[in-house]
Amino acid sequence: MSQGSNFVDYVKICCRSGHGGAGSAHLHRDKFTAMGGPDGGDGGRGGHVIVKGNAQLWTLLHLKFRKHVISGDGDAGGSSQKSGKTGRDEILEVPLGTIAKNAETDEILFEITQDGETRILTEGGRGGLGNWHFKTSTFQTPRFSQPGEDGREQWNILELKLLADVGLVGFPNAGKSTLLSVVSAAKPEIADYAFTTLVPNLGIVAYRDNRSFVMADIPGIIEGASQGKGLGIRFLRHIERNSVLLFMVPADTARSIKEEYEILLNELNEYNPELMHKPRLLAVTKSDMLDEELQQEMKKELPADIPAVFISSVAQKGISELKDMLWTEINKER
């Protein structure tokens, strides 16, 4: 995935569904029938605005500049009980993990999680009934029909929350992008400065026996991210859809590993307490600079409530062990 403007996870769109067609008030006439009964057909339904899941998409970029989505109107009914044509539906394809919300009330309408799943975002107006519906034994020639219902117009928000098996959580320069580049074919930007990663990156991690899982590299969290500092508040929502959270703390951290882990954990708790129920693992990165004696000393100071592993992405140290731990956690029955 490329950096910058190619990753879009939030769009606001004005959706207008189609008006329903009017029913017909036609009375049957032909050369053999001078005073025929009602035979007006129903009007066609107005077009819906529909959201459809597409597993091949990973961003809402294609909808970024599409501010107005307008469906087609239904046609009026005709004689001989001919129904009007249904209005053209507008279909918006979105990545899996997209949430649709009402922009005015912020109400969550639905979430798209399956490839090919379709949901109606804005419903088209119903077509009016033709006059043949209103015929009775005592009122045999109704000369009226129903008008079609108006379509709806509303502002909606489409918000993407990445679906991944493993989400990487850590401060800037903790080695998240480096790990993703080593265990997958993803090519995130890597540099020795804070906030190198400006957008989430996804990578497919190959495992044994042709198995695999998806890993997401989230832009670095800083202390106070849950209150809006740095980039954290914008991308913390992507962590909500990860099955397992891998906390990454560098061995050369200025704080203790336990202290840095607890700060990260607190930021997630401040943002969404439900994240505390997700399985967690701890990876101590850049451990190639540690000798065996120092590593044993550091193990005594690690948090007691979380499985931990020492790794080095550059030296390929502990990577296989990390993959085993992640695979076991992902497939654990809960």
Tab-separated table of N, CA and C in Angstrom, residues 68-192:
chain	number	residue	atom	x	y	z
A	68	HIS	N	-22.193	13.430	-4.287
A	68	HIS	CA	-23.634	13.256	-4.480
A	68	HIS	C	-23.892	11.963	-5.260
A	69	VAL	N	-24.739	11.123	-4.714
A	69	VAL	CA	-25.128	9.873	-5.369
A	69	VAL	C	-26.638	9.925	-5.583
A	70	ILE	N	-27.071	9.868	-6.850
A	70	ILE	CA	-28.483	10.036	-7.182
A	70	ILE	C	-28.979	8.822	-7.957
A	71	SER	N	-29.981	8.155	-7.421
A	71	SER	CA	-30.576	6.997	-8.092
A	71	SER	C	-31.645	7.445	-9.086
A	72	GLY	N	-32.051	6.519	-9.968
A	72	GLY	CA	-33.048	6.840	-10.982
A	72	GLY	C	-34.475	6.778	-10.445
A	73	ASP	N	-35.359	7.542	-11.090
A	73	ASP	CA	-36.778	7.536	-10.718
A	73	ASP	C	-37.499	6.361	-11.380
A	74	GLY	N	-38.544	5.862	-10.717
A	74	GLY	CA	-39.375	4.824	-11.315
A	74	GLY	C	-40.314	5.418	-12.360
A	75	ASP	N	-40.669	4.624	-13.371
A	75	ASP	CA	-41.589	5.079	-14.418
A	75	ASP	C	-43.034	4.886	-13.976
A	76	ALA	N	-43.918	5.661	-14.593
A	76	ALA	CA	-45.345	5.542	-14.300
A	76	ALA	C	-45.908	4.241	-14.870
A	77	GLY	N	-46.997	3.772	-14.275
A	77	GLY	CA	-47.654	2.566	-14.786
A	77	GLY	C	-48.377	2.861	-16.092
A	78	GLY	N	-48.758	1.811	-16.808
A	78	GLY	CA	-49.423	1.959	-18.097
A	78	GLY	C	-50.739	1.206	-18.153
A	79	SER	N	-51.316	1.163	-19.327
A	79	SER	CA	-52.579	0.437	-19.509
A	79	SER	C	-52.333	-1.057	-19.483
A	80	SER	N	-53.425	-1.793	-19.479
A	80	SER	CA	-53.366	-3.268	-19.440
A	80	SER	C	-52.558	-3.771	-18.251
A	81	GLN	N	-52.650	-3.057	-17.162
A	81	GLN	CA	-51.979	-3.416	-15.905
A	81	GLN	C	-50.467	-3.555	-16.069
A	82	LYS	N	-49.881	-2.743	-16.942
A	82	LYS	CA	-48.427	-2.757	-17.137
A	82	LYS	C	-47.754	-1.927	-16.045
A	83	SER	N	-46.857	-2.555	-15.345
A	83	SER	CA	-46.132	-1.854	-14.285
A	83	SER	C	-45.033	-0.993	-14.882
A	84	GLY	N	-44.767	0.128	-14.234
A	84	GLY	CA	-43.689	1.000	-14.673
A	84	GLY	C	-42.322	0.393	-14.363
A	85	LYS	N	-41.315	0.847	-15.068
A	85	LYS	CA	-39.958	0.339	-14.892
A	85	LYS	C	-39.383	0.815	-13.555
A	86	THR	N	-38.689	-0.103	-12.879
A	86	THR	CA	-38.028	0.245	-11.620
A	86	THR	C	-36.864	1.199	-11.880
A	87	GLY	N	-36.696	2.179	-11.001
A	87	GLY	CA	-35.614	3.138	-11.151
A	87	GLY	C	-34.246	2.495	-11.007
A	88	ARG	N	-33.253	3.115	-11.589
A	88	ARG	CA	-31.872	2.598	-11.557
A	88	ARG	C	-31.295	2.687	-10.141
A	89	ASP	N	-30.813	1.557	-9.638
A	89	ASP	CA	-30.133	1.548	-8.342
A	89	ASP	C	-28.702	2.051	-8.506
A	90	GLU	N	-28.222	2.766	-7.502
A	90	GLU	CA	-26.815	3.170	-7.456
A	90	GLU	C	-26.107	2.277	-6.445
A	91	ILE	N	-25.070	1.582	-6.896
A	91	ILE	CA	-24.358	0.638	-6.031
A	91	ILE	C	-22.981	1.194	-5.703
A	92	LEU	N	-22.699	1.344	-4.413
A	92	LEU	CA	-21.402	1.821	-3.936
A	92	LEU	C	-20.624	0.631	-3.394
A	93	GLU	N	-19.540	0.262	-4.061
A	93	GLU	CA	-18.713	-0.845	-3.581
A	93	GLU	C	-17.724	-0.323	-2.547
A	94	VAL	N	-17.610	-1.062	-1.446
A	94	VAL	CA	-16.771	-0.619	-0.329
A	94	VAL	C	-15.934	-1.785	0.177
A	95	PRO	N	-14.821	-1.504	0.863
A	95	PRO	CA	-14.022	-2.582	1.459
A	95	PRO	C	-14.761	-3.231	2.621
A	96	LEU	N	-14.365	-4.440	2.950
A	96	LEU	CA	-14.945	-5.123	4.108
A	96	LEU	C	-14.508	-4.393	5.378
A	97	GLY	N	-15.442	-4.279	6.311
A	97	GLY	CA	-15.167	-3.521	7.525
A	97	GLY	C	-15.682	-2.106	7.474
A	98	THR	N	-16.437	-1.760	6.421
A	98	THR	CA	-16.986	-0.404	6.291
A	98	THR	C	-18.283	-0.273	7.089
A	99	ILE	N	-18.372	0.798	7.845
A	99	ILE	CA	-19.563	1.099	8.642
A	99	ILE	C	-20.295	2.271	8.005
A	100	ALA	N	-21.616	2.162	7.887
A	100	ALA	CA	-22.440	3.247	7.358
A	100	ALA	C	-23.160	3.919	8.525
A	101	LYS	N	-23.125	5.258	8.547
A	101	LYS	CA	-23.755	6.019	9.627
A	101	LYS	C	-24.586	7.160	9.052
A	102	ASN	N	-25.592	7.566	9.794
A	102	ASN	CA	-26.349	8.761	9.461
A	102	ASN	C	-25.529	9.965	9.902
A	103	ALA	N	-25.233	10.872	8.980
A	103	ALA	CA	-24.346	11.991	9.285
A	103	ALA	C	-24.953	12.966	10.287
A	104	GLU	N	-26.276	13.060	10.334
A	104	GLU	CA	-26.917	14.030	11.221
A	104	GLU	C	-27.050	13.502	12.649
A	105	THR	N	-27.396	12.224	12.786
A	105	THR	CA	-27.616	11.660	14.122
A	105	THR	C	-26.433	10.833	14.618
A	106	ASP	N	-25.491	10.518	13.726
A	106	ASP	CA	-24.338	9.664	14.032
A	106	ASP	C	-24.760	8.234	14.373
A	107	GLU	N	-25.978	7.867	14.015
A	107	GLU	CA	-26.482	6.513	14.254
A	107	GLU	C	-25.822	5.538	13.279
A	108	ILE	N	-25.349	4.420	13.808
A	108	ILE	CA	-24.764	3.378	12.959
A	108	ILE	C	-25.891	2.602	12.299
A	109	LEU	N	-25.892	2.563	10.973
A	109	LEU	CA	-26.956	1.894	10.229
A	109	LEU	C	-26.648	0.420	10.013
A	110	PHE	N	-25.422	0.117	9.601
A	110	PHE	CA	-25.019	-1.276	9.379
A	110	PHE	C	-23.518	-1.320	9.142
A	111	GLU	N	-23.003	-2.553	9.090
A	111	GLU	CA	-21.580	-2.775	8.791
A	111	GLU	C	-21.460	-3.846	7.715
A	112	ILE	N	-20.580	-3.639	6.772
A	112	ILE	CA	-20.331	-4.605	5.701
A	112	ILE	C	-19.118	-5.454	6.080
A	113	THR	N	-19.317	-6.768	6.225
A	113	THR	CA	-18.232	-7.649	6.640
A	113	THR	C	-17.979	-8.800	5.675
A	114	GLN	N	-18.882	-9.024	4.685
A	114	GLN	CA	-18.747	-10.162	3.785
A	114	GLN	C	-18.609	-9.684	2.337
A	115	ASP	N	-17.812	-10.419	1.559
A	115	ASP	CA	-17.679	-10.107	0.138
A	115	ASP	C	-19.010	-10.352	-0.564
A	116	GLY	N	-19.487	-9.361	-1.307
A	116	GLY	CA	-20.763	-9.480	-1.998
A	116	GLY	C	-21.979	-9.114	-1.164
A	117	GLU	N	-21.789	-8.842	0.123
A	117	GLU	CA	-22.918	-8.448	0.985
A	117	GLU	C	-23.481	-7.100	0.527
A	118	THR	N	-24.793	-6.995	0.416
A	118	THR	CA	-25.433	-5.753	-0.015
A	118	THR	C	-26.418	-5.277	1.042
A	119	ARG	N	-26.428	-3.969	1.293
A	119	ARG	CA	-27.372	-3.350	2.213
A	119	ARG	C	-27.875	-2.057	1.591
A	120	ILE	N	-29.139	-1.746	1.836
A	120	ILE	CA	-29.731	-0.519	1.305
A	120	ILE	C	-29.376	0.645	2.221
A	121	LEU	N	-28.698	1.625	1.660
A	121	LEU	CA	-28.315	2.810	2.422
A	121	LEU	C	-29.435	3.850	2.417
A	122	THR	N	-30.015	4.112	1.251
A	122	THR	CA	-31.148	5.036	1.130
A	122	THR	C	-32.200	4.376	0.255
A	123	GLU	N	-33.374	4.152	0.813
A	123	GLU	CA	-34.422	3.386	0.123
A	123	GLU	C	-35.184	4.263	-0.866
A	124	GLY	N	-35.440	3.715	-2.056
A	124	GLY	CA	-36.192	4.432	-3.072
A	124	GLY	C	-37.671	4.525	-2.728
A	125	GLY	N	-38.348	5.520	-3.323
A	125	GLY	CA	-39.774	5.699	-3.080
A	125	GLY	C	-40.600	4.570	-3.681
A	126	ARG	N	-41.676	4.197	-2.998
A	126	ARG	CA	-42.536	3.118	-3.487
A	126	ARG	C	-43.374	3.622	-4.660
A	127	GLY	N	-43.574	2.767	-5.652
A	127	GLY	CA	-44.418	3.124	-6.784
A	127	GLY	C	-45.884	3.169	-6.383
A	128	GLY	N	-46.678	4.062	-7.016
A	128	GLY	CA	-48.099	4.167	-6.703
A	128	GLY	C	-48.900	3.019	-7.305
A	129	LEU	N	-50.031	2.707	-6.703
A	129	LEU	CA	-50.898	1.627	-7.186
A	129	LEU	C	-51.787	2.133	-8.323
A	130	GLY	N	-51.987	1.297	-9.331
A	130	GLY	CA	-52.899	1.624	-10.417
A	130	GLY	C	-54.348	1.512	-9.980
A	131	ASN	N	-55.256	2.063	-10.811
A	131	ASN	CA	-56.653	2.121	-10.387
A	131	ASN	C	-57.344	0.763	-10.319
A	132	TRP	N	-56.755	-0.276	-10.947
A	132	TRP	CA	-57.429	-1.582	-10.884
A	132	TRP	C	-57.412	-2.153	-9.464
A	133	HIS	N	-56.507	-1.644	-8.605
A	133	HIS	CA	-56.463	-2.110	-7.215
A	133	HIS	C	-57.683	-1.642	-6.432
A	134	PHE	N	-58.326	-0.559	-6.878
A	134	PHE	CA	-59.392	0.055	-6.091
A	134	PHE	C	-60.789	-0.330	-6.581
A	135	LYS	N	-60.850	-1.254	-7.507
A	135	LYS	CA	-62.141	-1.710	-8.029
A	135	LYS	C	-62.835	-2.615	-7.012
A	136	THR	N	-64.117	-2.376	-6.785
A	136	THR	CA	-64.925	-3.226	-5.907
A	136	THR	C	-66.240	-3.541	-6.614
A	137	SER	N	-67.025	-4.372	-5.988
A	137	SER	CA	-68.309	-4.751	-6.607
A	137	SER	C	-69.270	-3.572	-6.684
A	138	THR	N	-69.110	-2.600	-5.796
A	138	THR	CA	-70.001	-1.432	-5.799
A	138	THR	C	-69.350	-0.184	-6.390
A	139	PHE	N	-68.054	-0.290	-6.706
A	139	PHE	CA	-67.336	0.860	-7.271
A	139	PHE	C	-66.432	0.309	-8.371
A	140	GLN	N	-67.034	0.105	-9.545
A	140	GLN	CA	-66.362	-0.684	-10.574
A	140	GLN	C	-65.472	0.128	-11.520
A	141	THR	N	-65.581	1.445	-11.506
A	141	THR	CA	-64.744	2.236	-12.421
A	141	THR	C	-64.035	3.383	-11.701
A	142	PRO	N	-63.132	3.043	-10.776
A	142	PRO	CA	-62.372	4.119	-10.139
A	142	PRO	C	-61.499	4.846	-11.164
A	143	ARG	N	-61.585	6.163	-11.128
A	143	ARG	CA	-60.815	6.967	-12.074
A	143	ARG	C	-59.639	7.680	-11.396
A	144	PHE	N	-59.112	7.035	-10.391
A	144	PHE	CA	-57.964	7.627	-9.688
A	144	PHE	C	-56.928	6.531	-9.415
A	145	SER	N	-55.741	6.938	-9.122
A	145	SER	CA	-54.652	6.023	-8.771
A	145	SER	C	-53.749	6.712	-7.757
A	146	GLN	N	-52.811	5.959	-7.234
A	146	GLN	CA	-51.893	6.535	-6.253
A	146	GLN	C	-50.713	7.219	-6.941
A	147	PRO	N	-50.265	8.354	-6.405
A	147	PRO	CA	-48.989	8.911	-6.872
A	147	PRO	C	-47.834	8.091	-6.291
A	148	GLY	N	-46.687	8.184	-6.879
A	148	GLY	CA	-45.521	7.500	-6.318
A	148	GLY	C	-44.970	8.247	-5.112
A	149	GLU	N	-44.331	7.506	-4.203
A	149	GLU	CA	-43.706	8.139	-3.041
A	149	GLU	C	-42.426	8.858	-3.467
A	150	ASP	N	-42.137	9.950	-2.791
A	150	ASP	CA	-40.902	10.677	-3.064
A	150	ASP	C	-39.699	9.872	-2.580
A	151	GLY	N	-38.588	10.047	-3.269
A	151	GLY	CA	-37.338	9.462	-2.795
A	151	GLY	C	-36.837	10.210	-1.565
A	152	ARG	N	-35.787	9.684	-0.957
A	152	ARG	CA	-35.225	10.298	0.249
A	152	ARG	C	-33.868	10.910	-0.067
A	153	GLU	N	-33.571	11.973	0.638
A	153	GLU	CA	-32.249	12.597	0.509
A	153	GLU	C	-31.652	12.754	1.899
A	154	GLN	N	-30.455	12.224	2.081
A	154	GLN	CA	-29.814	12.335	3.387
A	154	GLN	C	-28.298	12.233	3.232
A	155	TRP	N	-27.607	12.828	4.179
A	155	TRP	CA	-26.142	12.737	4.217
A	155	TRP	C	-25.752	11.524	5.045
A	156	ASN	N	-24.881	10.711	4.484
A	156	ASN	CA	-24.402	9.518	5.163
A	156	ASN	C	-22.883	9.535	5.244
A	157	ILE	N	-22.381	8.819	6.225
A	157	ILE	CA	-20.934	8.674	6.412
A	157	ILE	C	-20.560	7.211	6.214
A	158	LEU	N	-19.537	6.976	5.412
A	158	LEU	CA	-18.949	5.640	5.272
A	158	LEU	C	-17.578	5.682	5.933
A	159	GLU	N	-17.393	4.806	6.897
A	159	GLU	CA	-16.164	4.814	7.703
A	159	GLU	C	-15.559	3.418	7.697
A	160	LEU	N	-14.302	3.329	7.314
A	160	LEU	CA	-13.631	2.029	7.204
A	160	LEU	C	-12.868	1.705	8.482
A	161	LYS	N	-13.106	0.507	8.987
A	161	LYS	CA	-12.301	-0.039	10.077
A	161	LYS	C	-11.668	-1.323	9.555
A	162	LEU	N	-10.359	-1.307	9.402
A	162	LEU	CA	-9.664	-2.420	8.754
A	162	LEU	C	-9.909	-3.739	9.485
A	163	LEU	N	-10.208	-4.761	8.700
A	163	LEU	CA	-10.352	-6.117	9.235
A	163	LEU	C	-9.012	-6.831	9.116
A	164	ALA	N	-8.420	-7.191	10.231
A	164	ALA	CA	-7.137	-7.890	10.212
A	164	ALA	C	-7.083	-8.848	11.397
A	165	ASP	N	-6.275	-9.888	11.247
A	165	ASP	CA	-6.123	-10.852	12.338
A	165	ASP	C	-5.258	-10.285	13.454
A	166	VAL	N	-4.203	-9.551	13.076
A	166	VAL	CA	-3.251	-9.015	14.045
A	166	VAL	C	-3.078	-7.524	13.810
A	167	GLY	N	-3.208	-6.739	14.866
A	167	GLY	CA	-2.948	-5.303	14.788
A	167	GLY	C	-1.702	-4.970	15.583
A	168	LEU	N	-0.794	-4.203	14.992
A	168	LEU	CA	0.453	-3.817	15.659
A	168	LEU	C	0.244	-2.509	16.408
A	169	VAL	N	0.542	-2.532	17.689
A	169	VAL	CA	0.344	-1.363	18.547
A	169	VAL	C	1.681	-0.960	19.144
A	170	GLY	N	2.038	0.315	18.997
A	170	GLY	CA	3.303	0.765	19.569
A	170	GLY	C	3.529	2.238	19.317
A	171	PHE	N	4.523	2.775	19.992
A	171	PHE	CA	4.914	4.160	19.763
A	171	PHE	C	5.621	4.267	18.418
A	172	PRO	N	5.768	5.495	17.895
A	172	PRO	CA	6.543	5.653	16.656
A	172	PRO	C	7.947	5.077	16.812
A	173	ASN	N	8.446	4.502	15.735
A	173	ASN	CA	9.788	3.912	15.699
A	173	ASN	C	9.953	2.709	16.627
A	174	ALA	N	8.856	1.977	16.853
A	174	ALA	CA	8.952	0.759	17.654
A	174	ALA	C	9.328	-0.444	16.803
A	175	GLY	N	9.361	-0.267	15.472
A	175	GLY	CA	9.728	-1.367	14.586
A	175	GLY	C	8.543	-2.063	13.957
A	176	LYS	N	7.353	-1.436	13.989
A	176	LYS	CA	6.155	-2.072	13.447
A	176	LYS	C	6.251	-2.247	11.931
A	177	SER	N	6.608	-1.186	11.227
A	177	SER	CA	6.701	-1.265	9.763
A	177	SER	C	7.801	-2.216	9.329
A	178	THR	N	8.913	-2.229	10.068
A	178	THR	CA	10.010	-3.137	9.736
A	178	THR	C	9.572	-4.588	9.868
A	179	LEU	N	8.846	-4.894	10.948
A	179	LEU	CA	8.344	-6.261	11.126
A	179	LEU	C	7.413	-6.641	9.987
A	180	LEU	N	6.484	-5.748	9.632
A	180	LEU	CA	5.538	-6.050	8.557
A	180	LEU	C	6.268	-6.297	7.241
A	181	SER	N	7.319	-5.534	6.966
A	181	SER	CA	8.068	-5.702	5.715
A	181	SER	C	8.846	-7.016	5.682
A	182	VAL	N	9.200	-7.535	6.865
A	182	VAL	CA	9.981	-8.777	6.947
A	182	VAL	C	9.083	-10.006	6.827
A	183	VAL	N	7.896	-9.963	7.458
A	183	VAL	CA	7.045	-11.163	7.504
A	183	VAL	C	6.033	-11.214	6.365
A	184	SER	N	5.906	-10.131	5.571
A	184	SER	CA	4.960	-10.119	4.464
A	184	SER	C	5.590	-9.447	3.258
A	185	ALA	N	4.808	-9.353	2.178
A	185	ALA	CA	5.287	-8.697	0.959
A	185	ALA	C	4.981	-7.200	0.949
A	186	ALA	N	4.396	-6.691	2.037
A	186	ALA	CA	4.087	-5.262	2.106
A	186	ALA	C	5.371	-4.452	2.133
A	187	LYS	N	5.336	-3.263	1.554
A	187	LYS	CA	6.502	-2.395	1.485
A	187	LYS	C	6.191	-1.026	2.098
A	188	PRO	N	5.979	-0.992	3.410
A	188	PRO	CA	5.712	0.304	4.043
A	188	PRO	C	6.967	1.166	4.064
A	189	GLU	N	6.766	2.476	4.138
A	189	GLU	CA	7.914	3.379	4.229
A	189	GLU	C	8.568	3.215	5.589
A	190	ILE	N	9.884	3.110	5.607
A	190	ILE	CA	10.632	2.912	6.851
A	190	ILE	C	11.730	3.967	6.923
A	191	ALA	N	11.754	4.732	8.013
A	191	ALA	CA	12.776	5.751	8.185
A	191	ALA	C	12.978	6.000	9.674
A	192	ASP	N	14.076	6.655	10.013
A	192	ASP	CA	14.450	6.856	11.402
A	192	ASP	C	13.931	8.197	11.914
